[in-house]
mmCIF file of C-alpha atoms (C1' of nucleotides) in Angstrom:
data_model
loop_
_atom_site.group_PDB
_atom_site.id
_atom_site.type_symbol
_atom_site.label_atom_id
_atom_site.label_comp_id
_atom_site.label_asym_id
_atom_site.label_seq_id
_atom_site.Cartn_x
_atom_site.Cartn_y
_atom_site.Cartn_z
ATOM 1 C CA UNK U 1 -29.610 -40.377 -76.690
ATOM 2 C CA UNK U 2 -27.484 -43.256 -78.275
ATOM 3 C CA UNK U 3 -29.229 -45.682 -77.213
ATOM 4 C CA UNK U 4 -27.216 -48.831 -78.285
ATOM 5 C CA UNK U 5 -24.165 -48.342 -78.601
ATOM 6 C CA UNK U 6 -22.555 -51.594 -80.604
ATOM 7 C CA UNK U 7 -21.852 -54.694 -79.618
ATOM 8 C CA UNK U 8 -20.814 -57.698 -81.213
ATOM 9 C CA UNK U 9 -19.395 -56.087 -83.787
ATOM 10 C CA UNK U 10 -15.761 -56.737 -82.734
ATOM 11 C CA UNK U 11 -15.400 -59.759 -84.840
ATOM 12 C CA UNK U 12 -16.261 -58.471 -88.164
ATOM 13 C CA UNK U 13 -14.479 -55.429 -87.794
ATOM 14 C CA UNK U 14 -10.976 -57.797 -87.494
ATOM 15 C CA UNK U 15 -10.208 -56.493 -84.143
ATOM 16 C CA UNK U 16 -9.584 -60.494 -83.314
ATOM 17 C CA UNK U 17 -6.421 -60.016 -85.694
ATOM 18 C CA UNK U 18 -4.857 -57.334 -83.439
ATOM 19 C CA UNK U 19 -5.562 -59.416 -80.385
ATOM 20 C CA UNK U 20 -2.613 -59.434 -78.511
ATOM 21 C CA UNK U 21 -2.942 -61.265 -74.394
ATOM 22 C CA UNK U 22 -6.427 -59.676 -73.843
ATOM 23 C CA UNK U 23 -6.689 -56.522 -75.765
ATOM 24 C CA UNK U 24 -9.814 -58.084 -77.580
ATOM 25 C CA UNK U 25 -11.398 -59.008 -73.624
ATOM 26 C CA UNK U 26 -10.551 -55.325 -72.703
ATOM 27 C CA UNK U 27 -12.130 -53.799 -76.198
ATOM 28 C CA UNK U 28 -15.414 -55.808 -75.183
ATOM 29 C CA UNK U 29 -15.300 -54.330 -71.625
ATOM 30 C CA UNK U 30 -15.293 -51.205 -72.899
ATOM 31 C CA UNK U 31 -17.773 -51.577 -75.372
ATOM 32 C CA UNK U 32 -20.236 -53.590 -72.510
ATOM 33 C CA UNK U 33 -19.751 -50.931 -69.917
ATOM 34 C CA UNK U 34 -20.659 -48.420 -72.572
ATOM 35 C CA UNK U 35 -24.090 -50.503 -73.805
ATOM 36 C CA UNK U 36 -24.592 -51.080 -69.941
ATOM 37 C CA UNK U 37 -24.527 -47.189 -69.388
ATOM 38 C CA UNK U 38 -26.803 -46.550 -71.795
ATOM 39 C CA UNK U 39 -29.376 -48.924 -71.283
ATOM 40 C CA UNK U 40 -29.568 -48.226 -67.489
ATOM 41 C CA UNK U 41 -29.862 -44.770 -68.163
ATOM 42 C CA UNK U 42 -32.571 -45.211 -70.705
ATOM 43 C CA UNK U 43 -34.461 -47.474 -67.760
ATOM 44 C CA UNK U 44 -33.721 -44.160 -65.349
ATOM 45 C CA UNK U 45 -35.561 -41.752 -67.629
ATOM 46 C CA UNK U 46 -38.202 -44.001 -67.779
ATOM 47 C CA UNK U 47 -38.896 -43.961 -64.129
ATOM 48 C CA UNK U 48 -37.948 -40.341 -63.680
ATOM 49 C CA UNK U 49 -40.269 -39.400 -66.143
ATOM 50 C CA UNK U 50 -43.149 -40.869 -64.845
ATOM 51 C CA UNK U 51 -42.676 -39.886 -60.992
ATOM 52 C CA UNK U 52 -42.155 -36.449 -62.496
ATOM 53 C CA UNK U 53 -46.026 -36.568 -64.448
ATOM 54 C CA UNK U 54 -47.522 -37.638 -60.846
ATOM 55 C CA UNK U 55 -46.831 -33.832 -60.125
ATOM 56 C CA UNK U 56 -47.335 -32.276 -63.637
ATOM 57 C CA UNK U 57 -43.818 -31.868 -63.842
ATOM 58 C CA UNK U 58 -40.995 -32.993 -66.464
ATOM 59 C CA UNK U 59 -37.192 -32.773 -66.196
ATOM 60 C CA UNK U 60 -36.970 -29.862 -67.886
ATOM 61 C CA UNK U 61 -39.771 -28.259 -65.465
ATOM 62 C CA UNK U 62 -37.861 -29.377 -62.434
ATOM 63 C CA UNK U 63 -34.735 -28.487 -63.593
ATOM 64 C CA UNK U 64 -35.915 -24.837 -63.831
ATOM 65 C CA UNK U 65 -37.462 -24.837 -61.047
ATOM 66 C CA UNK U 66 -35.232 -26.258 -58.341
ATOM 67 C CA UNK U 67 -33.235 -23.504 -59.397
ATOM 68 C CA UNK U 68 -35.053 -20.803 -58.984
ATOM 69 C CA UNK U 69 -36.443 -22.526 -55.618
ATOM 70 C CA UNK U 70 -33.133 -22.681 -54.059
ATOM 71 C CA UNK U 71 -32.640 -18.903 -55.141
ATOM 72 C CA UNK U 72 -35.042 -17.549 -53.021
ATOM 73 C CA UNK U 73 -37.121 -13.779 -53.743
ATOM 74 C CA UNK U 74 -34.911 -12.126 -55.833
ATOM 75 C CA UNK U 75 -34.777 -14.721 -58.949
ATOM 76 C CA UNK U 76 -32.630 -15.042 -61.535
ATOM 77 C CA UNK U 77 -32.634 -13.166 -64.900
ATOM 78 C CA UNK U 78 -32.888 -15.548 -67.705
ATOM 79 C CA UNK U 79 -29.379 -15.430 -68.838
ATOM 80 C CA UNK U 80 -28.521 -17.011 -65.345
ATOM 81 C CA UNK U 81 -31.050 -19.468 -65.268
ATOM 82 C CA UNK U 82 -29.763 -20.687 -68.328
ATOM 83 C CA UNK U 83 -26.126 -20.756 -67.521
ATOM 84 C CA UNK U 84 -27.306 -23.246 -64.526
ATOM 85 C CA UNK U 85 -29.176 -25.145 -66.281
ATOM 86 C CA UNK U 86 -26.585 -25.328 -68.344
ATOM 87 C CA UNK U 87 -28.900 -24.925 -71.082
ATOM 88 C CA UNK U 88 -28.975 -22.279 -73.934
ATOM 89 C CA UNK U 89 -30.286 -18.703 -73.282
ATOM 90 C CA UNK U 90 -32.448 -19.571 -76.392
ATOM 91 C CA UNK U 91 -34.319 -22.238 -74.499
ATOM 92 C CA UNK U 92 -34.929 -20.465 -71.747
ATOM 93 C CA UNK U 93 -37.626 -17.919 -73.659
ATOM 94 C CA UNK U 94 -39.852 -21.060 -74.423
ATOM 95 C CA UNK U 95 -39.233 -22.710 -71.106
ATOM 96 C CA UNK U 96 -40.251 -20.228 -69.401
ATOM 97 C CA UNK U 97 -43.199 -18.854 -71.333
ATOM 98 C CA UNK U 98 -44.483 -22.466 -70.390
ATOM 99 C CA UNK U 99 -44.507 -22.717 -66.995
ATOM 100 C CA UNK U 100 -45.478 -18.897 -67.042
ATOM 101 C CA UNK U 101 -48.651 -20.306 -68.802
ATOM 102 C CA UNK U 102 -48.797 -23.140 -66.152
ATOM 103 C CA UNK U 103 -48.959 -19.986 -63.319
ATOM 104 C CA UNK U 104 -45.845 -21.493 -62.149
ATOM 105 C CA UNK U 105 -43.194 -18.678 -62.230
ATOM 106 C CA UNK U 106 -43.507 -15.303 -63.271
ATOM 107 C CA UNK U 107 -41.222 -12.806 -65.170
ATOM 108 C CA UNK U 108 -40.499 -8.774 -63.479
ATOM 109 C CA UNK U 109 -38.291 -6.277 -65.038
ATOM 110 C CA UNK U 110 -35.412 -5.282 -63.521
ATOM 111 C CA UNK U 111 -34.759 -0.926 -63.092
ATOM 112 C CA UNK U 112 -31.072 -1.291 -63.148
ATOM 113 C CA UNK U 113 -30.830 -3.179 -65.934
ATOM 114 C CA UNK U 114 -33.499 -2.941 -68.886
ATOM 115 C CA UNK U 115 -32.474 -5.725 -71.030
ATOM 116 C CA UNK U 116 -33.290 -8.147 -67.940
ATOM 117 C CA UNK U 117 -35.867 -10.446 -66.569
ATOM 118 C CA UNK U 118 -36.188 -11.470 -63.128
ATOM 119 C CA UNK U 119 -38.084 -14.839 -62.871
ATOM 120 C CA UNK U 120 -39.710 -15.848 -59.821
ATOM 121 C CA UNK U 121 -41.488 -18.793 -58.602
ATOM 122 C CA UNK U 122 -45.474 -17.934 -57.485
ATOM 123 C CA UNK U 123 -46.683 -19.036 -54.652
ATOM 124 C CA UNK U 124 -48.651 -21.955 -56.352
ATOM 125 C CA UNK U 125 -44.677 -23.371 -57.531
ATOM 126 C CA UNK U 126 -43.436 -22.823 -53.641
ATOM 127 C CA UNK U 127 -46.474 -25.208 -52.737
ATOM 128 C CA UNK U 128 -45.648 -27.550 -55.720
ATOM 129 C CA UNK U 129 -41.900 -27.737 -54.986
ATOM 130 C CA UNK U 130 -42.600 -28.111 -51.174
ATOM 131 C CA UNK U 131 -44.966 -31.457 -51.381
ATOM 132 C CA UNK U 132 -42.819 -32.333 -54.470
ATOM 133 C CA UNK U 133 -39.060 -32.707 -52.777
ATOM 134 C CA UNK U 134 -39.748 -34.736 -50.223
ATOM 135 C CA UNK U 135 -41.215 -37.229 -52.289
ATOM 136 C CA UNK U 136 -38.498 -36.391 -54.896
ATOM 137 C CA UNK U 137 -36.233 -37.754 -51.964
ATOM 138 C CA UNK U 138 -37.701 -40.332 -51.533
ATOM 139 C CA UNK U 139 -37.845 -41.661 -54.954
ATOM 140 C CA UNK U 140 -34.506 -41.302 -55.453
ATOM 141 C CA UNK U 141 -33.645 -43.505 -52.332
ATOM 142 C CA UNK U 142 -36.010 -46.377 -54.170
ATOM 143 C CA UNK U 143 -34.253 -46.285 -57.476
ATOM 144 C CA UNK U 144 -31.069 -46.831 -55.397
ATOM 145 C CA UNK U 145 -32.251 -49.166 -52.990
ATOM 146 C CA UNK U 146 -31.078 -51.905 -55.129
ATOM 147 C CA UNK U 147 -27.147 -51.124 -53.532
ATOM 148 C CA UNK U 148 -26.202 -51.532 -50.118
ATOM 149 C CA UNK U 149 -24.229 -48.905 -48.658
ATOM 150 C CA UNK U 150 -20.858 -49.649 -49.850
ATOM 151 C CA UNK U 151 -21.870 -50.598 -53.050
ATOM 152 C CA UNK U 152 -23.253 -46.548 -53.758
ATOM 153 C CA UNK U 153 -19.746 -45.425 -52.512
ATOM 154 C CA UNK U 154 -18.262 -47.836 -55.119
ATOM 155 C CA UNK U 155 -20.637 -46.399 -57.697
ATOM 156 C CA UNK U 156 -19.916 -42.910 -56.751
ATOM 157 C CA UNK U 157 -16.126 -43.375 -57.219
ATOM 158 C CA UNK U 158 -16.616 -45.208 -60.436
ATOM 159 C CA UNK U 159 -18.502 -42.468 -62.243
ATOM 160 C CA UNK U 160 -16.615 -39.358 -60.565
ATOM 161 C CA UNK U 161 -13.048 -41.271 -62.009
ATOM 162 C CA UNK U 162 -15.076 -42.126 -65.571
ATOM 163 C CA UNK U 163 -16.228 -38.201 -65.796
ATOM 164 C CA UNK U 164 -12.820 -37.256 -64.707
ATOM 165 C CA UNK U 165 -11.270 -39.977 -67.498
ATOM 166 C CA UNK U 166 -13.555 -37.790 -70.110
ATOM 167 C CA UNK U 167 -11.868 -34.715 -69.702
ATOM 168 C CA UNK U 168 -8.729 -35.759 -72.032
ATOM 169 C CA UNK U 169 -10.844 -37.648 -74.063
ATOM 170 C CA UNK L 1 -32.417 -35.200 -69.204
ATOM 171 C CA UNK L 2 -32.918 -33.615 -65.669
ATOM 172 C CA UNK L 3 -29.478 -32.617 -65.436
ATOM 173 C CA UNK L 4 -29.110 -32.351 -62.253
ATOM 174 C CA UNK L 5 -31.400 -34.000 -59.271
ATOM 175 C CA UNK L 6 -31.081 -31.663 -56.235
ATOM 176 C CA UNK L 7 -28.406 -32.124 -53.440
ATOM 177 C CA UNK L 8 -27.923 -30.374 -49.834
ATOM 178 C CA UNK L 9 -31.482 -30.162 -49.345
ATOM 179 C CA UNK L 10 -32.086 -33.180 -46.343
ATOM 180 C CA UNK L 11 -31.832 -30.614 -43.859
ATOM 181 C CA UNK L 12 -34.160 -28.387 -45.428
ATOM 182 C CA UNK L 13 -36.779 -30.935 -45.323
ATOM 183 C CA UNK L 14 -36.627 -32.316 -41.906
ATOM 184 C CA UNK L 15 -34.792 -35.864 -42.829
ATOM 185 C CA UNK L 16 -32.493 -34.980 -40.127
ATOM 186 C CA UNK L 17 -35.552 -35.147 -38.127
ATOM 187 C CA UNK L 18 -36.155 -39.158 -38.637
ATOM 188 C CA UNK L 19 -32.061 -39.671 -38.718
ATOM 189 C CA UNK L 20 -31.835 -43.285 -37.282
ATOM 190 C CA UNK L 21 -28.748 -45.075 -37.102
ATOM 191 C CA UNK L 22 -27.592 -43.702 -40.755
ATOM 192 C CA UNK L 23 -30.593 -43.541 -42.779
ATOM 193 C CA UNK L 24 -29.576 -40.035 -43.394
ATOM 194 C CA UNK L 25 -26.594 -41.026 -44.687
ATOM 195 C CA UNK L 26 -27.793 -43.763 -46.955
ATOM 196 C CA UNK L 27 -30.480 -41.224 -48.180
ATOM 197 C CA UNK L 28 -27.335 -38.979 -48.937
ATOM 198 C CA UNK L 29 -25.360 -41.438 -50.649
ATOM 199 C CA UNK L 30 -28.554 -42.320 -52.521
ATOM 200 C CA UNK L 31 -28.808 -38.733 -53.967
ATOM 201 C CA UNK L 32 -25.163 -38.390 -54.257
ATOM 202 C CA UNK L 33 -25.295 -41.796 -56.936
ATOM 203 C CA UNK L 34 -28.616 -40.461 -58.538
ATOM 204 C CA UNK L 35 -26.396 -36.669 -59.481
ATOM 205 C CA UNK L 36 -23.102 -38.718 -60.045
ATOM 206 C CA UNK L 37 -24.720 -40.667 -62.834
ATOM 207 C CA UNK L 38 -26.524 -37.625 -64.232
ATOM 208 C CA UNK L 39 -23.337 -35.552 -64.458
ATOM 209 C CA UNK L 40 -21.248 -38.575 -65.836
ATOM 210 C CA UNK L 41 -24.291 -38.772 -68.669
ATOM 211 C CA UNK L 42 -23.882 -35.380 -69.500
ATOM 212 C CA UNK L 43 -20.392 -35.657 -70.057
ATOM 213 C CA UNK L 44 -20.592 -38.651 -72.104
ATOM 214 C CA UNK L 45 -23.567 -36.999 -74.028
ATOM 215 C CA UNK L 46 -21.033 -34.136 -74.906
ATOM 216 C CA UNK L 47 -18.225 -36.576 -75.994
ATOM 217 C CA UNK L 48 -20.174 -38.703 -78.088
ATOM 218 C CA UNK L 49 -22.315 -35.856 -79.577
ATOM 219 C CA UNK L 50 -18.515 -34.721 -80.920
ATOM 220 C CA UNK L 51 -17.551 -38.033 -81.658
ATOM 221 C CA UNK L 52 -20.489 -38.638 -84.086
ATOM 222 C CA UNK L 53 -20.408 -34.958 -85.200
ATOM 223 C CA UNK L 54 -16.867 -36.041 -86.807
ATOM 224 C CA UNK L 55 -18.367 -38.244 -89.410
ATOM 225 C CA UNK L 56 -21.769 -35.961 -89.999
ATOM 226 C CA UNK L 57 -23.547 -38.477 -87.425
ATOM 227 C CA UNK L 58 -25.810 -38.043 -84.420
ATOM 228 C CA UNK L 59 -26.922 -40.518 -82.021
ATOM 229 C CA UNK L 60 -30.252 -40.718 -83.435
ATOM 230 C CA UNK L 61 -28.642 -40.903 -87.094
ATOM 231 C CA UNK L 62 -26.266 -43.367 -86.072
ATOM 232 C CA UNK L 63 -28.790 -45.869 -84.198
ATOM 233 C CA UNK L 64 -30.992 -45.767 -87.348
ATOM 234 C CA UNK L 65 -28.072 -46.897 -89.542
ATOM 235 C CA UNK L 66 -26.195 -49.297 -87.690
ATOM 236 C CA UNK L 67 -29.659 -51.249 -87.181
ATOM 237 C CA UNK L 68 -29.796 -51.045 -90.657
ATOM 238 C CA UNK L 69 -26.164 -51.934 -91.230
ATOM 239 C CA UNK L 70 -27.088 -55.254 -88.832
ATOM 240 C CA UNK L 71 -30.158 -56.364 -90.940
ATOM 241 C CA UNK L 72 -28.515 -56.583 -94.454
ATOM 242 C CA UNK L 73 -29.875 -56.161 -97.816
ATOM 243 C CA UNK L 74 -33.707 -56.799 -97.514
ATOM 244 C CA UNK L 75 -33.949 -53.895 -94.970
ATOM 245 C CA UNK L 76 -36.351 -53.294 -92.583
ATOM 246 C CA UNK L 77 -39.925 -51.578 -92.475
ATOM 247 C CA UNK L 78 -40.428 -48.490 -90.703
ATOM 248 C CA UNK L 79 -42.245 -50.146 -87.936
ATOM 249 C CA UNK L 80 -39.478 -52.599 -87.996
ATOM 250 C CA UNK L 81 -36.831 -50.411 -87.575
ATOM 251 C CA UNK L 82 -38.945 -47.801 -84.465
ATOM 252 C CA UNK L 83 -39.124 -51.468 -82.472
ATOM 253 C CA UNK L 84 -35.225 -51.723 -82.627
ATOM 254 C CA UNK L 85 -34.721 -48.680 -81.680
ATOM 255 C CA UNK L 86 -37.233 -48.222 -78.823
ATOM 256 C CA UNK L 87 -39.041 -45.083 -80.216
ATOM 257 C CA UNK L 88 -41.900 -44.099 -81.909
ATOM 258 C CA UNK L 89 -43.436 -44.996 -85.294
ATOM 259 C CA UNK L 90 -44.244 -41.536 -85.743
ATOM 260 C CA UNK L 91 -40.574 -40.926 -84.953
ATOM 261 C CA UNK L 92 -39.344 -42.461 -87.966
ATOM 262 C CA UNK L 93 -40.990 -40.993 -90.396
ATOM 263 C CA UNK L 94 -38.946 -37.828 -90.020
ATOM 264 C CA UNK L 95 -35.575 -39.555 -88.950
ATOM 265 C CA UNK L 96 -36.063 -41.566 -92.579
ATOM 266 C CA UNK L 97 -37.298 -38.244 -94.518
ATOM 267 C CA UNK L 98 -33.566 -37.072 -93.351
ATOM 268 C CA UNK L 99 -31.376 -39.510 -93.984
ATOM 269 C CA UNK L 100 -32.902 -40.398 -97.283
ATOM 270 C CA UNK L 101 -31.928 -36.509 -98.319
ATOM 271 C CA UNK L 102 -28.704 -37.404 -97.317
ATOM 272 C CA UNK L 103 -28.462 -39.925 -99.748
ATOM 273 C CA UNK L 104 -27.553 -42.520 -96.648
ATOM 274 C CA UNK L 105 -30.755 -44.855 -96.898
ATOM 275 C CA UNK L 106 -33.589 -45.201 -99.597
ATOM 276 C CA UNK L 107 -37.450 -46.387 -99.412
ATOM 277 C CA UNK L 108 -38.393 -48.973 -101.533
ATOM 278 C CA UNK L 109 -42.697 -50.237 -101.712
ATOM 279 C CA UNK L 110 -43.143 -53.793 -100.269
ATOM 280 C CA UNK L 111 -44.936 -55.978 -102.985
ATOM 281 C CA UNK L 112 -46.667 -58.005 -100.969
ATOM 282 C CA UNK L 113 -47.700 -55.529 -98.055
ATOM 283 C CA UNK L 114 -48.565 -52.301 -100.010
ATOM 284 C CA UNK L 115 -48.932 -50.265 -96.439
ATOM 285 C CA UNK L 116 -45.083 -50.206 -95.592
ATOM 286 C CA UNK L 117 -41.581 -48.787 -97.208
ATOM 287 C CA UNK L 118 -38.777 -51.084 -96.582
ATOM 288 C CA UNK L 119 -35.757 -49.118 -95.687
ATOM 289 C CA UNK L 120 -32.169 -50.042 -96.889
ATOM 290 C CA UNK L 121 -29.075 -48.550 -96.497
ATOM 291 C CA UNK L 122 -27.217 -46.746 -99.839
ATOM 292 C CA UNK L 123 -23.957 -47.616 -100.922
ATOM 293 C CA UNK L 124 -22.575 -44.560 -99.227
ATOM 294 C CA UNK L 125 -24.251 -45.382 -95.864
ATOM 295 C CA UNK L 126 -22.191 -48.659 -96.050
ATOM 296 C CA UNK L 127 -19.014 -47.055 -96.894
ATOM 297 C CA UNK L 128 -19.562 -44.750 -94.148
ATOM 298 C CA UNK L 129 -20.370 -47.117 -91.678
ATOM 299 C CA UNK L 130 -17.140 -49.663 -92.499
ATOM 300 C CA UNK L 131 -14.903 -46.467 -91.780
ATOM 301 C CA UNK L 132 -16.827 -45.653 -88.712
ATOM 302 C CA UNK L 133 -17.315 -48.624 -87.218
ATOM 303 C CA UNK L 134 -13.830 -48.939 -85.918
ATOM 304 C CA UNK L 135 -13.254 -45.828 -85.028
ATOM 305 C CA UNK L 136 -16.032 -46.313 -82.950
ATOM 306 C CA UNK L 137 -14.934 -48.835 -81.235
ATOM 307 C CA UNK L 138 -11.958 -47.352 -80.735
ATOM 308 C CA UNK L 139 -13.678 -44.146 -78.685
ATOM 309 C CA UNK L 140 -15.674 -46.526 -76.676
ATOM 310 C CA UNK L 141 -12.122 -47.859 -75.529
ATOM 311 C CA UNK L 142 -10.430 -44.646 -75.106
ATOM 312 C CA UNK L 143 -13.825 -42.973 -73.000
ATOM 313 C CA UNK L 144 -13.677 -46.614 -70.647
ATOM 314 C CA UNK L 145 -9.554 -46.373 -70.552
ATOM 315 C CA UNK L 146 -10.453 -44.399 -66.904
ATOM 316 C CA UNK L 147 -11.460 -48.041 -66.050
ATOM 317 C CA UNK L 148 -9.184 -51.142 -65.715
ATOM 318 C CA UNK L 149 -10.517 -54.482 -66.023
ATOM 319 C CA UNK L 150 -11.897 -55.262 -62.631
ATOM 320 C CA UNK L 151 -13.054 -51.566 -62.605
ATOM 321 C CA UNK L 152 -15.069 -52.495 -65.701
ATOM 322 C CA UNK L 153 -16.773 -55.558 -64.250
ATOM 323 C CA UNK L 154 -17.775 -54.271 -61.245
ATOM 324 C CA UNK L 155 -19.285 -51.177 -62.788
ATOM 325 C CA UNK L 156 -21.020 -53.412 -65.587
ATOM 326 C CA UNK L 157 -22.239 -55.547 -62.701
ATOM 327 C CA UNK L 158 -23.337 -52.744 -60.520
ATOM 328 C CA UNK L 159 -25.370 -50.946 -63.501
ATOM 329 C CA UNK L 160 -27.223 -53.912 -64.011
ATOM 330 C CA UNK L 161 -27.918 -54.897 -60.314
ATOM 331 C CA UNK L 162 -29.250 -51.270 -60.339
ATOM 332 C CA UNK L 163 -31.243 -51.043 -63.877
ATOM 333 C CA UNK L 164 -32.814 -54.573 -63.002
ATOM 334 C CA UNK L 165 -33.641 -53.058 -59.423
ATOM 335 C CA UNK L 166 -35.696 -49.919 -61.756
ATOM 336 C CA UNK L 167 -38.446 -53.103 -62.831
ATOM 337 C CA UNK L 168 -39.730 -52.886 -59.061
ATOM 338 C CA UNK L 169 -39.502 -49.532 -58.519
ATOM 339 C "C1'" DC V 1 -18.133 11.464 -73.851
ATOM 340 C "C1'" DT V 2 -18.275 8.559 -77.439
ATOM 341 C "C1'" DA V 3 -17.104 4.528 -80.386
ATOM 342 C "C1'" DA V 4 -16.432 -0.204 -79.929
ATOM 343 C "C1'" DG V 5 -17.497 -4.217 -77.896
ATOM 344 C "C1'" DA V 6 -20.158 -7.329 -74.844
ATOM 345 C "C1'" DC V 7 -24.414 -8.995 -73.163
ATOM 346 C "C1'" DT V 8 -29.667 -9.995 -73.111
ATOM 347 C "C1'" DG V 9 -33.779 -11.890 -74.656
ATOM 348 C "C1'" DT V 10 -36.262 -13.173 -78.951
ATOM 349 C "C1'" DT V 11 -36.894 -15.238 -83.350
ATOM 350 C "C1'" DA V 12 -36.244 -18.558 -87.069
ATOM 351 C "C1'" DA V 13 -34.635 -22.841 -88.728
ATOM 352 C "C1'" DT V 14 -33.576 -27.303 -87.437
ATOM 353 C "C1'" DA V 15 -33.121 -31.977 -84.820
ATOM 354 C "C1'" DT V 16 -35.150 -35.147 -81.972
ATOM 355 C "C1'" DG V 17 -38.650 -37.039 -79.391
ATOM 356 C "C1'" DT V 18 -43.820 -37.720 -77.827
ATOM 357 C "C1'" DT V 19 -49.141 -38.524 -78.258
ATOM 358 C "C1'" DT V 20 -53.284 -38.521 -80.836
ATOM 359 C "C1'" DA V 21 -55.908 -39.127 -84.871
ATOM 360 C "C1'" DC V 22 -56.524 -40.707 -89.589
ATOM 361 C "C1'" DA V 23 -56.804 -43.227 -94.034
ATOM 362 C "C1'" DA V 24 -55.182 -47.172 -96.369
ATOM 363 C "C1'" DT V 25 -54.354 -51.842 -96.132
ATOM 364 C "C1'" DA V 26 -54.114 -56.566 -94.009
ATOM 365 C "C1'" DA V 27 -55.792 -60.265 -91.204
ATOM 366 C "C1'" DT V 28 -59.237 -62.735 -88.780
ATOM 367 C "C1'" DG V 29 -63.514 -64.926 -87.052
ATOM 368 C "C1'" DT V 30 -67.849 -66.479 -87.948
ATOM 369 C "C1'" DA H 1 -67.909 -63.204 -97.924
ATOM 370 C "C1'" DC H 2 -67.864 -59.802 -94.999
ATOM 371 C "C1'" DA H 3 -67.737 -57.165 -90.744
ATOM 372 C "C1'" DT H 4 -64.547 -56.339 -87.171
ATOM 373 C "C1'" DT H 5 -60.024 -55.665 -85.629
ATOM 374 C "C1'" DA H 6 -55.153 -54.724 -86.128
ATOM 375 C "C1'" DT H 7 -51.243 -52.547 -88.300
ATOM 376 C "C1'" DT H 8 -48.762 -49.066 -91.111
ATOM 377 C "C1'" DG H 9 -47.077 -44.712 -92.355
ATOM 378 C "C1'" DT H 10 -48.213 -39.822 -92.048
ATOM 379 C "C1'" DA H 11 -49.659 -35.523 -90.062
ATOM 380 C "C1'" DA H 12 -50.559 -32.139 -86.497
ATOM 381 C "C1'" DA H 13 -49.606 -30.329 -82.068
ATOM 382 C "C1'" DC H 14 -46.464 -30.197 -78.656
ATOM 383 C "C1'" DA H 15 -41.911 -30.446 -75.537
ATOM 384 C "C1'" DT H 16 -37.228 -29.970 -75.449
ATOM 385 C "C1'" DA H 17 -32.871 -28.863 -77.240
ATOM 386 C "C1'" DT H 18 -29.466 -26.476 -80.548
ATOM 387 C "C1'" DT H 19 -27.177 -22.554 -83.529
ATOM 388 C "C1'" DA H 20 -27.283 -18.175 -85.935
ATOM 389 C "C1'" DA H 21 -28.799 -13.629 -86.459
ATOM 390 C "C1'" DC H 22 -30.966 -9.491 -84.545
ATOM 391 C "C1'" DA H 23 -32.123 -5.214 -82.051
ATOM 392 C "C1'" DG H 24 -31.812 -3.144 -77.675
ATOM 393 C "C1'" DT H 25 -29.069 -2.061 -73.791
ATOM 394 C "C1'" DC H 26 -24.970 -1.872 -70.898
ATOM 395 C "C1'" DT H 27 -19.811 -1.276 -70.276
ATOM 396 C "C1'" DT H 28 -15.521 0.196 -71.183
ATOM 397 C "C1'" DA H 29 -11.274 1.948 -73.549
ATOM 398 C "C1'" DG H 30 -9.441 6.018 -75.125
#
DNA sequence: CTAAGACTGTTAATATGTTTACAATAATGT
DNA sequence: ACATTATTGTAAACATATTAACAGTCTTAG
């Protein structure tokens, strides 16, 4: 995404002018946490995407299937998958028809309902997703190994109350 | 990205199992900071893709210009400009091939390197960019105003504790 | 029961990114 | 001077996302 945001840009924009007992300090906060956010998650997708290809798999692989893994026989029809994935239904088709290629999941029709797919994971995806999470696990415990306990909980509450901030943004 | 990384599955996978004096809890926080941060990106994905969409911008739009607004008026070549920006020379061609049918940048031939375009910025582009430059900077205030100061520092200082951490994962 | 409306999956057009390969041009070493 | 090497922009193939429009299929109000 965005990947810089702006910075040092205050100053020719005249924002020193409205500076009144640290509004300019708090304006270059903002703007710092902002750049910080993005470059750290730029770094994340980095390493995400690269323990990911050690399994063949990509974000948008996982995300698909961890869904449909923690769904268990019955599937979900597309429309669902989409909705948590959060992703349009549109996407789905093509997502799907790839990992269908990959033998990975595999679409049945539904009797009741003739409009619907039910995807499944095969056998060969249980497998995958089995040796995969543990290690998925563990991976994620490296990336954050750099805090100490209380500094995750700090973290935590810092992005839940900057999420919750968003909402009347 | 991978929206979301997977949560409630320790017990599933036997962590409970090699539970020693709270390593199952820092494993939990660990995944708990890891879907925190994804969920907070989303959500500041959707802002921003709004906030942009206000002044016919993306992200990718927008971190091609303002590059371009930084350099001044001898521009930069393609290759130039895909360094800045951290993606791919193959990248820009299309990103450029849009904005130049916007009328927002133009391609001019480099006398004394006949292989590259050097890429300016339009009078428009500039025009655009001095009106939404401070509104800019102005969102990047209001989407931090969850923060106060402290809470700013520490969560600057904790993203890059953690994004320096990513070089030795 | 039927007409109206809602929902599903697909397609097409587009935006944004990647890798790989290529032809044109520049730079360099001997 | 010339052969090798490096760099540049483009193109093709692909992955991932969106919106809009469509044709089937369900649901529901009357």
């Amino acid at each position: 995404m965005f990947t810089i945001m702006l910075i040092c840009l205050q100053s020719r924009l005249g924002v020193r002018k409205i500076q009144k007992n640290g509004d300019a300090l708090d304006r270059n906060l903002s703007t710092r946490a902002m750049v910080e956010m993005t470059s750290t998650w730029d770094a994340l997708e980095d390493v995400f995407s690269m323990h990911f290809a050690r399994y063949g798999l990509s974000s948008a692989k996982f995300n698909a299937l961890i869904r449909l893994y923690m769904t268990g026989d019955r599937g979900l029809t597309q429309s669902e998958l989409g909705k948590k994935m959060l992703v349009s239904r549109a996407n789905i088709t093509g997502l799907i028809e790839r990992l269908e290629k990959e033998d990975l999941v595999v679409r049945g029709a539904d009797p009741s309902d003739k409009r619907v797919f039910r995807v499944c994971l095969t056998d060969r995806a249980v497998m995958l997703m089995n040796a995969f999470l543990p290690a998925h696990n563990n991976f994620m415990h490296k990336v954050m190994s750099a805090f100490d306990r209380h500094e995750k909980e700090v973290f935590i509450a810092l992005l839940e109350k900057l999420k919750k901030g968003l909402e009347s943004v």
